[in-house]
PDB file of C-alpha atoms in Angstrom:
ATOM      1  CA  GLY Z   1     -21.608   8.862   2.762  1.00 86.00           C
ATOM      2  CA  ILE Z   2     -23.055   5.730   3.018  1.00 90.00           C
ATOM      3  CA  GLN Z   3     -25.231   4.165   0.193  1.00 93.00           C
ATOM      4  CA  VAL Z   4     -28.395   2.226  -0.229  1.00 96.00           C
ATOM      5  CA  GLU Z   5     -29.592   0.235  -3.363  1.00 97.00           C
ATOM      6  CA  GLN Z   6     -32.820  -1.753  -3.084  1.00 97.00           C
ATOM      7  CA  SER Z   7     -33.726  -4.640  -5.923  1.00 97.00           C
ATOM      8  CA  PRO Z   8     -36.581  -5.122  -7.643  1.00 97.00           C
ATOM      9  CA  PRO Z   9     -37.267  -0.876  -8.299  1.00 96.00           C
ATOM     10  CA  ASP Z  10     -41.159  -2.256  -9.291  1.00 97.00           C
ATOM     11  CA  LEU Z  11     -42.880  -5.428  -8.472  1.00 97.00           C
ATOM     12  CA  ILE Z  12     -46.436  -6.444  -9.803  1.00 98.00           C
ATOM     13  CA  LEU Z  13     -47.446  -9.671  -7.763  1.00 96.00           C
ATOM     14  CA  GLN Z  14     -50.544 -10.998  -8.150  1.00 97.00           C
ATOM     15  CA  GLU Z  15     -52.488 -12.069  -4.341  1.00 98.00           C
ATOM     16  CA  GLY Z  16     -51.176 -15.011  -2.992  1.00 97.00           C
ATOM     17  CA  ALA Z  17     -47.801 -15.100  -4.261  1.00 98.00           C
ATOM     18  CA  ASN Z  18     -44.447 -14.589  -2.322  1.00 97.00           C
ATOM     19  CA  SER Z  19     -41.946 -11.970  -2.719  1.00 97.00           C
ATOM     20  CA  THR Z  20     -38.074 -11.199  -1.788  1.00 98.00           C
ATOM     21  CA  LEU Z  21     -37.139  -7.752  -1.549  1.00 98.00           C
ATOM     22  CA  ARG Z  22     -33.321  -7.008  -1.344  1.00 98.00           C
ATOM     23  CA  CYS Z  23     -31.120  -4.467   0.242  1.00 98.00           C
ATOM     24  CA  ASN Z  24     -27.288  -3.606  -0.417  1.00 98.00           C
ATOM     25  CA  PHE Z  25     -25.386  -1.033   1.635  1.00 96.00           C
ATOM     26  CA  SER Z  26     -21.520  -0.095   1.465  1.00 95.00           C
ATOM     27  CA  ASP Z  27     -20.767  -0.077   4.479  1.00 92.00           C
ATOM     28  CA  SER Z  28     -21.402  -0.932   8.134  1.00 89.00           C
ATOM     29  CA  VAL Z  29     -24.721   0.260  10.113  1.00 88.00           C
ATOM     30  CA  ASN Z  30     -25.690   0.857  13.190  1.00 85.00           C
ATOM     31  CA  ASN Z  31     -29.146   0.568  12.669  1.00 88.00           C
ATOM     32  CA  LEU Z  32     -31.438  -0.964   9.590  1.00 94.00           C
ATOM     33  CA  GLN Z  33     -35.006  -0.244   9.061  1.00 95.00           C
ATOM     34  CA  TRP Z  34     -37.563  -1.368   6.981  1.00 97.00           C
ATOM     35  CA  PHE Z  35     -40.428   0.595   6.141  1.00 96.00           C
ATOM     36  CA  HIS Z  36     -43.894   0.890   4.452  1.00 97.00           C
ATOM     37  CA  GLN Z  37     -44.890   3.918   2.562  1.00 96.00           C
ATOM     38  CA  ASN Z  38     -48.654   3.242   1.554  1.00 92.00           C
ATOM     39  CA  PRO Z  39     -50.582   5.108  -0.527  1.00 88.00           C
ATOM     40  CA  TRP Z  40     -51.670   7.587   1.730  1.00 89.00           C
ATOM     41  CA  GLY Z  41     -48.361   8.203   2.287  1.00 91.00           C
ATOM     42  CA  GLN Z  42     -48.079   6.916   6.142  1.00 92.00           C
ATOM     43  CA  LEU Z  43     -44.372   5.410   6.785  1.00 93.00           C
ATOM     44  CA  ILE Z  44     -44.751   2.089   8.966  1.00 93.00           C
ATOM     45  CA  ASN Z  45     -42.386   0.601  10.466  1.00 93.00           C
ATOM     46  CA  LEU Z  46     -41.750  -3.269   9.366  1.00 96.00           C
ATOM     47  CA  PHE Z  47     -38.854  -3.974  11.199  1.00 96.00           C
ATOM     48  CA  TYR Z  48     -35.554  -2.758  12.774  1.00 93.00           C
ATOM     49  CA  ILE Z  49     -33.311  -5.414  11.685  1.00 95.00           C
ATOM     50  CA  PRO Z  50     -29.922  -4.633  11.995  1.00 91.00           C
ATOM     51  CA  SER Z  51     -28.687  -7.909  12.018  1.00 93.00           C
ATOM     52  CA  GLY Z  52     -30.545 -11.962  12.362  1.00 96.00           C
ATOM     53  CA  THR Z  53     -33.902 -12.886  11.320  1.00 97.00           C
ATOM     54  CA  LYS Z  54     -37.137 -11.200  12.483  1.00 97.00           C
ATOM     55  CA  GLN Z  55     -41.132 -12.642  11.756  1.00 97.00           C
ATOM     56  CA  ASN Z  56     -43.782 -10.353  12.140  1.00 96.00           C
ATOM     57  CA  GLY Z  57     -47.326 -13.084  10.136  1.00 97.00           C
ATOM     58  CA  ARG Z  58     -46.551 -13.182   6.654  1.00 98.00           C
ATOM     59  CA  LEU Z  59     -43.371 -10.772   6.508  1.00 98.00           C
ATOM     60  CA  SER Z  60     -39.995 -11.306   7.305  1.00 98.00           C
ATOM     61  CA  ALA Z  61     -36.363  -9.988   7.245  1.00 98.00           C
ATOM     62  CA  THR Z  62     -33.241 -11.175   7.261  1.00 98.00           C
ATOM     63  CA  THR Z  63     -30.123  -8.750   7.395  1.00 97.00           C
ATOM     64  CA  VAL Z  64     -26.375 -10.004   7.149  1.00 97.00           C
ATOM     65  CA  ALA Z  65     -24.515  -7.257   8.521  1.00 94.00           C
ATOM     66  CA  THR Z  66     -21.600  -8.708   7.589  1.00 95.00           C
ATOM     67  CA  GLU Z  67     -22.599  -9.562   3.378  1.00 96.00           C
ATOM     68  CA  ARG Z  68     -23.954  -6.032   4.270  1.00 97.00           C
ATOM     69  CA  TYR Z  69     -27.168  -6.570   2.699  1.00 98.00           C
ATOM     70  CA  SER Z  70     -31.060  -7.463   3.953  1.00 98.00           C
ATOM     71  CA  LEU Z  71     -33.789  -9.153   2.243  1.00 98.00           C
ATOM     72  CA  LEU Z  72     -37.474  -9.299   3.287  1.00 98.00           C
ATOM     73  CA  TYR Z  73     -39.843 -11.700   2.106  1.00 98.00           C
ATOM     74  CA  ILE Z  74     -43.530 -10.917   1.869  1.00 98.00           C
ATOM     75  CA  SER Z  75     -45.889 -14.364   2.046  1.00 97.00           C
ATOM     76  CA  SER Z  76     -48.944 -14.600   0.457  1.00 98.00           C
ATOM     77  CA  SER Z  77     -49.397 -11.152  -0.785  1.00 97.00           C
ATOM     78  CA  GLN Z  78     -52.333  -8.952   0.005  1.00 97.00           C
ATOM     79  CA  THR Z  79     -53.570  -6.010  -2.035  1.00 96.00           C
ATOM     80  CA  THR Z  80     -53.494  -4.250   1.358  1.00 95.00           C
ATOM     81  CA  ASP Z  81     -49.466  -5.035   1.413  1.00 96.00           C
ATOM     82  CA  SER Z  82     -48.907  -2.384  -2.102  1.00 96.00           C
ATOM     83  CA  GLY Z  83     -46.854   0.567  -1.738  1.00 96.00           C
ATOM     84  CA  VAL Z  84     -43.362   1.339  -1.594  1.00 97.00           C
ATOM     85  CA  TYR Z  85     -40.967  -1.066   0.498  1.00 98.00           C
ATOM     86  CA  PHE Z  86     -38.178   1.224   1.757  1.00 97.00           C
ATOM     87  CA  CYS Z  87     -34.659   0.006   3.720  1.00 96.00           C
ATOM     88  CA  ALA Z  88     -33.306   2.236   6.090  1.00 95.00           C
ATOM     89  CA  VAL Z  89     -30.223   2.053   7.470  1.00 93.00           C
ATOM     90  CA  ASP Z  90     -27.667   4.275   9.922  1.00 87.00           C
ATOM     91  CA  SER Z  91     -24.520   4.283   9.901  1.00 78.00           C
ATOM     92  CA  GLY Z  92     -23.435   5.615  13.158  1.00 77.00           C
ATOM     93  CA  GLY Z  93     -22.791   9.303  12.215  1.00 78.00           C
ATOM     94  CA  SER Z  94     -23.696  11.910  14.629  1.00 79.00           C
ATOM     95  CA  ASN Z  95     -27.188  12.710  14.006  1.00 80.00           C
ATOM     96  CA  TYR Z  96     -28.428   9.319  13.717  1.00 84.00           C
ATOM     97  CA  LYS Z  97     -29.355  10.583  10.524  1.00 86.00           C
ATOM     98  CA  LEU Z  98     -31.660   7.674   8.604  1.00 89.00           C
ATOM     99  CA  THR Z  99     -30.599   6.983   4.980  1.00 92.00           C
ATOM    100  CA  PHE Z 100     -33.189   5.702   2.354  1.00 94.00           C
ATOM    101  CA  GLY Z 101     -32.540   3.409  -0.426  1.00 95.00           C
ATOM    102  CA  LYS Z 102     -35.104   4.359  -3.225  1.00 94.00           C
ATOM    103  CA  GLY Z 103     -37.647   1.931  -2.720  1.00 96.00           C
ATOM    104  CA  THR Z 104     -39.967  -0.940  -3.947  1.00 97.00           C
ATOM    105  CA  LEU Z 105     -43.182  -0.233  -5.768  1.00 96.00           C
ATOM    106  CA  LEU Z 106     -44.777  -3.471  -5.142  1.00 97.00           C
ATOM    107  CA  THR Z 107     -48.098  -3.504  -6.650  1.00 97.00           C
ATOM    108  CA  VAL Z 108     -50.440  -6.829  -5.901  1.00 97.00           C
ATOM    109  CA  ASN Z 109     -53.764  -7.410  -8.350  1.00 97.00           C
ATOM    110  CA  PRO Z 110     -56.559  -8.868  -7.111  1.00 95.00           C
TER     111      PRO Z 110
ATOM    112  CA  GLU O   1     -51.446   3.619  21.890  1.00 84.00           C
ATOM    113  CA  ALA O   2     -47.280   4.683  20.546  1.00 83.00           C
ATOM    114  CA  GLN O   3     -47.325   6.936  18.772  1.00 93.00           C
ATOM    115  CA  VAL O   4     -45.668  10.167  17.291  1.00 96.00           C
ATOM    116  CA  THR O   5     -48.641  12.063  16.412  1.00 97.00           C
ATOM    117  CA  GLN O   6     -48.291  15.690  13.470  1.00 97.00           C
ATOM    118  CA  ASN O   7     -50.528  18.360  12.559  1.00 97.00           C
ATOM    119  CA  PRO O   8     -52.144  19.262   9.987  1.00 97.00           C
ATOM    120  CA  ARG O   9     -52.290  16.448   7.842  1.00 96.00           C
ATOM    121  CA  TYR O  10     -52.445  18.752   4.508  1.00 97.00           C
ATOM    122  CA  LEU O  11     -51.966  22.439   4.856  1.00 97.00           C
ATOM    123  CA  ILE O  12     -52.260  25.031   1.687  1.00 97.00           C
ATOM    124  CA  THR O  13     -50.509  28.151   3.023  1.00 96.00           C
ATOM    125  CA  VAL O  14     -49.155  31.165   0.429  1.00 97.00           C
ATOM    126  CA  THR O  15     -45.298  32.556   0.070  1.00 98.00           C
ATOM    127  CA  GLY O  16     -44.300  34.087   3.274  1.00 97.00           C
ATOM    128  CA  LYS O  17     -46.945  33.228   5.955  1.00 97.00           C
ATOM    129  CA  LYS O  18     -44.967  31.997   8.615  1.00 97.00           C
ATOM    130  CA  LEU O  19     -46.819  28.720   9.644  1.00 98.00           C
ATOM    131  CA  THR O  20     -45.829  25.752  12.670  1.00 98.00           C
ATOM    132  CA  VAL O  21     -46.175  21.976  11.833  1.00 98.00           C
ATOM    133  CA  THR O  22     -46.266  20.392  15.230  1.00 98.00           C
ATOM    134  CA  CYS O  23     -44.873  16.830  16.342  1.00 98.00           C
ATOM    135  CA  SER O  24     -45.691  15.171  19.903  1.00 98.00           C
ATOM    136  CA  GLN O  25     -44.502  11.583  20.977  1.00 97.00           C
ATOM    137  CA  ASN O  26     -46.065  10.565  24.275  1.00 96.00           C
ATOM    138  CA  MET O  27     -43.015   7.436  23.830  1.00 94.00           C
ATOM    139  CA  ASN O  28     -40.366   9.605  26.213  1.00 94.00           C
ATOM    140  CA  HIS O  29     -37.793   9.216  23.127  1.00 94.00           C
ATOM    141  CA  GLU O  30     -34.712  11.503  23.498  1.00 93.00           C
ATOM    142  CA  TYR O  31     -34.690  11.834  19.883  1.00 94.00           C
ATOM    143  CA  MET O  32     -36.775  13.757  17.329  1.00 96.00           C
ATOM    144  CA  SER O  33     -35.975  14.937  13.894  1.00 96.00           C
ATOM    145  CA  TRP O  34     -37.834  16.307  10.573  1.00 98.00           C
ATOM    146  CA  TYR O  35     -37.664  15.100   7.942  1.00 97.00           C
ATOM    147  CA  ARG O  36     -39.021  16.011   3.924  1.00 97.00           C
ATOM    148  CA  GLN O  37     -39.740  14.214   1.351  1.00 97.00           C
ATOM    149  CA  ASP O  38     -39.981  14.897  -2.479  1.00 95.00           C
ATOM    150  CA  PRO O  39     -40.020  13.074  -6.120  1.00 92.00           C
ATOM    151  CA  GLY O  40     -36.405  11.793  -6.648  1.00 88.00           C
ATOM    152  CA  LEU O  41     -34.515  13.001  -3.978  1.00 90.00           C
ATOM    153  CA  GLY O  42     -36.205  10.757  -1.363  1.00 90.00           C
ATOM    154  CA  LEU O  43     -35.978  11.594   2.277  1.00 93.00           C
ATOM    155  CA  ARG O  44     -33.495  13.571   3.594  1.00 94.00           C
ATOM    156  CA  GLN O  45     -32.973  15.076   6.855  1.00 94.00           C
ATOM    157  CA  ILE O  46     -33.814  18.914   8.116  1.00 97.00           C
ATOM    158  CA  TYR O  47     -33.126  19.024  11.352  1.00 97.00           C
ATOM    159  CA  TYR O  48     -32.584  17.003  14.884  1.00 95.00           C
ATOM    160  CA  SER O  49     -32.979  17.372  17.925  1.00 95.00           C
ATOM    161  CA  MET O  50     -30.619  14.561  21.248  1.00 92.00           C
ATOM    162  CA  ASN O  51     -32.905  15.936  24.177  1.00 91.00           C
ATOM    163  CA  VAL O  52     -34.628  19.187  25.714  1.00 94.00           C
ATOM    164  CA  GLU O  53     -32.596  22.190  24.064  1.00 93.00           C
ATOM    165  CA  VAL O  54     -29.685  20.126  22.246  1.00 92.00           C
ATOM    166  CA  THR O  55     -31.264  20.528  18.271  1.00 96.00           C
ATOM    167  CA  ASP O  56     -28.629  20.811  15.434  1.00 95.00           C
ATOM    168  CA  LYS O  57     -28.879  20.933  11.693  1.00 95.00           C
ATOM    169  CA  GLY O  58     -29.573  18.261   8.993  1.00 93.00           C
ATOM    170  CA  ASP O  59     -28.378  18.267   5.031  1.00 92.00           C
ATOM    171  CA  VAL O  60     -30.769  20.407   4.212  1.00 96.00           C
ATOM    172  CA  PRO O  61     -31.695  22.791   7.274  1.00 98.00           C
ATOM    173  CA  GLU O  62     -32.273  26.344   5.267  1.00 97.00           C
ATOM    174  CA  GLY O  63     -35.770  27.684   5.603  1.00 97.00           C
ATOM    175  CA  TYR O  64     -36.837  25.938   8.452  1.00 98.00           C
ATOM    176  CA  LYS O  65     -36.294  26.189  11.877  1.00 98.00           C
ATOM    177  CA  VAL O  66     -37.040  23.759  15.469  1.00 98.00           C
ATOM    178  CA  SER O  67     -37.416  24.220  18.955  1.00 96.00           C
ATOM    179  CA  ARG O  68     -37.566  21.896  21.834  1.00 97.00           C
ATOM    180  CA  LYS O  69     -38.661  23.110  24.853  1.00 97.00           C
ATOM    181  CA  GLU O  70     -40.123  20.173  26.345  1.00 97.00           C
ATOM    182  CA  LYS O  71     -39.048  16.256  25.473  1.00 96.00           C
ATOM    183  CA  ARG O  72     -42.258  15.126  24.015  1.00 97.00           C
ATOM    184  CA  ASN O  73     -42.543  18.629  21.717  1.00 98.00           C
ATOM    185  CA  PHE O  74     -40.693  19.601  18.191  1.00 98.00           C
ATOM    186  CA  PRO O  75     -42.312  21.587  15.897  1.00 98.00           C
ATOM    187  CA  LEU O  76     -41.539  23.015  12.425  1.00 98.00           C
ATOM    188  CA  ILE O  77     -40.950  26.037  11.693  1.00 98.00           C
ATOM    189  CA  LEU O  78     -41.398  27.969   8.436  1.00 98.00           C
ATOM    190  CA  GLU O  79     -40.864  31.659   8.922  1.00 96.00           C
ATOM    191  CA  SER O  80     -41.679  33.186   5.276  1.00 97.00           C
ATOM    192  CA  PRO O  81     -42.516  29.683   3.518  1.00 98.00           C
ATOM    193  CA  SER O  82     -41.171  29.248  -0.519  1.00 98.00           C
ATOM    194  CA  PRO O  83     -42.867  27.244  -3.128  1.00 98.00           C
ATOM    195  CA  ASN O  84     -39.587  25.006  -3.429  1.00 97.00           C
ATOM    196  CA  GLN O  85     -41.317  23.972   0.995  1.00 98.00           C
ATOM    197  CA  THR O  86     -43.645  21.769  -0.956  1.00 98.00           C
ATOM    198  CA  SER O  87     -43.361  18.521   0.057  1.00 98.00           C
ATOM    199  CA  LEU O  88     -44.319  15.368   2.310  1.00 97.00           C
ATOM    200  CA  TYR O  89     -42.953  16.449   5.424  1.00 98.00           C
ATOM    201  CA  PHE O  90     -42.292  13.617   8.731  1.00 98.00           C
ATOM    202  CA  CYS O  91     -41.659  13.775  12.382  1.00 98.00           C
ATOM    203  CA  ALA O  92     -39.670  10.654  13.756  1.00 96.00           C
ATOM    204  CA  SER O  93     -38.715   9.628  17.127  1.00 96.00           C
ATOM    205  CA  SER O  94     -36.550   7.355  18.606  1.00 93.00           C
ATOM    206  CA  LEU O  95     -35.318   6.122  21.669  1.00 89.00           C
ATOM    207  CA  LEU O  96     -31.533   6.996  22.322  1.00 84.00           C
ATOM    208  CA  THR O  97     -28.922   4.022  24.117  1.00 79.00           C
ATOM    209  CA  GLY O  98     -25.544   4.277  24.467  1.00 75.00           C
ATOM    210  CA  GLY O  99     -25.603   1.684  20.990  1.00 70.00           C
ATOM    211  CA  GLY O 100     -27.502   4.577  19.296  1.00 75.00           C
ATOM    212  CA  ILE O 101     -30.764   4.408  18.493  1.00 79.00           C
ATOM    213  CA  TYR O 102     -32.942   1.865  18.767  1.00 79.00           C
ATOM    214  CA  GLY O 103     -35.575   2.343  15.542  1.00 81.00           C
ATOM    215  CA  TYR O 104     -37.220   4.971  14.530  1.00 88.00           C
ATOM    216  CA  THR O 105     -41.475   5.714  14.680  1.00 93.00           C
ATOM    217  CA  PHE O 106     -42.576   8.483  12.072  1.00 95.00           C
ATOM    218  CA  GLY O 107     -45.613  10.114  12.305  1.00 96.00           C
ATOM    219  CA  SER O 108     -47.580  10.473   9.393  1.00 95.00           C
ATOM    220  CA  GLY O 109     -46.891  12.798   7.271  1.00 96.00           C
ATOM    221  CA  THR O 110     -48.127  16.946   6.783  1.00 97.00           C
ATOM    222  CA  ARG O 111     -48.708  17.033   3.310  1.00 97.00           C
ATOM    223  CA  LEU O 112     -47.556  20.953   2.859  1.00 98.00           C
ATOM    224  CA  THR O 113     -48.068  22.854  -0.552  1.00 98.00           C
ATOM    225  CA  VAL O 114     -46.891  26.996  -0.648  1.00 98.00           C
ATOM    226  CA  VAL O 115     -48.725  28.723  -3.627  1.00 97.00           C
TER     227      VAL O 115
END
């Protein structure tokens, strides 16, 4: 099946810093999403981005489907950005299953 | 507000006592699915449904049942829960188009402990 690798596994930032999270996937995808899992366990959808670039406030994402990677940018980080960021892909199987990466644990210190 | 609603958020139960975790979405989505999240194993698909009365197994269906009698509801049933079903459960829904699904929306999760 499709492999999804995220880097870095852990990231510690000071409030106000910028960061880039990376997601590499091993095959073509129909769907790619970025999620934030907050400390209460909720999975928050950040971007649906199978290709191209999107921005939402301090967050933006770029997916280069031909090179099989996606990047999530967080600018001017805040303590509320802490949590685990997951990249998840759907490679087009009949079950439309999302395959998740192992996530990046982001800690933003005040 | 468009959302997927799961209940309960937290549940502690005993081995063998049947339970149901409810899931409801208000977005008229055709596709719904259940996942479980475990440390070291990530999120794994349990069951999915393409529409009313159409359900199928995901990667880890053993010990679970589902039903889809109405488009908006997709309950997860544990007929005889065991401790290895202690996990964080997520329900999700998505619009189903000719090109596939158009992004997942997840519920807030149900943290289940079976003792």
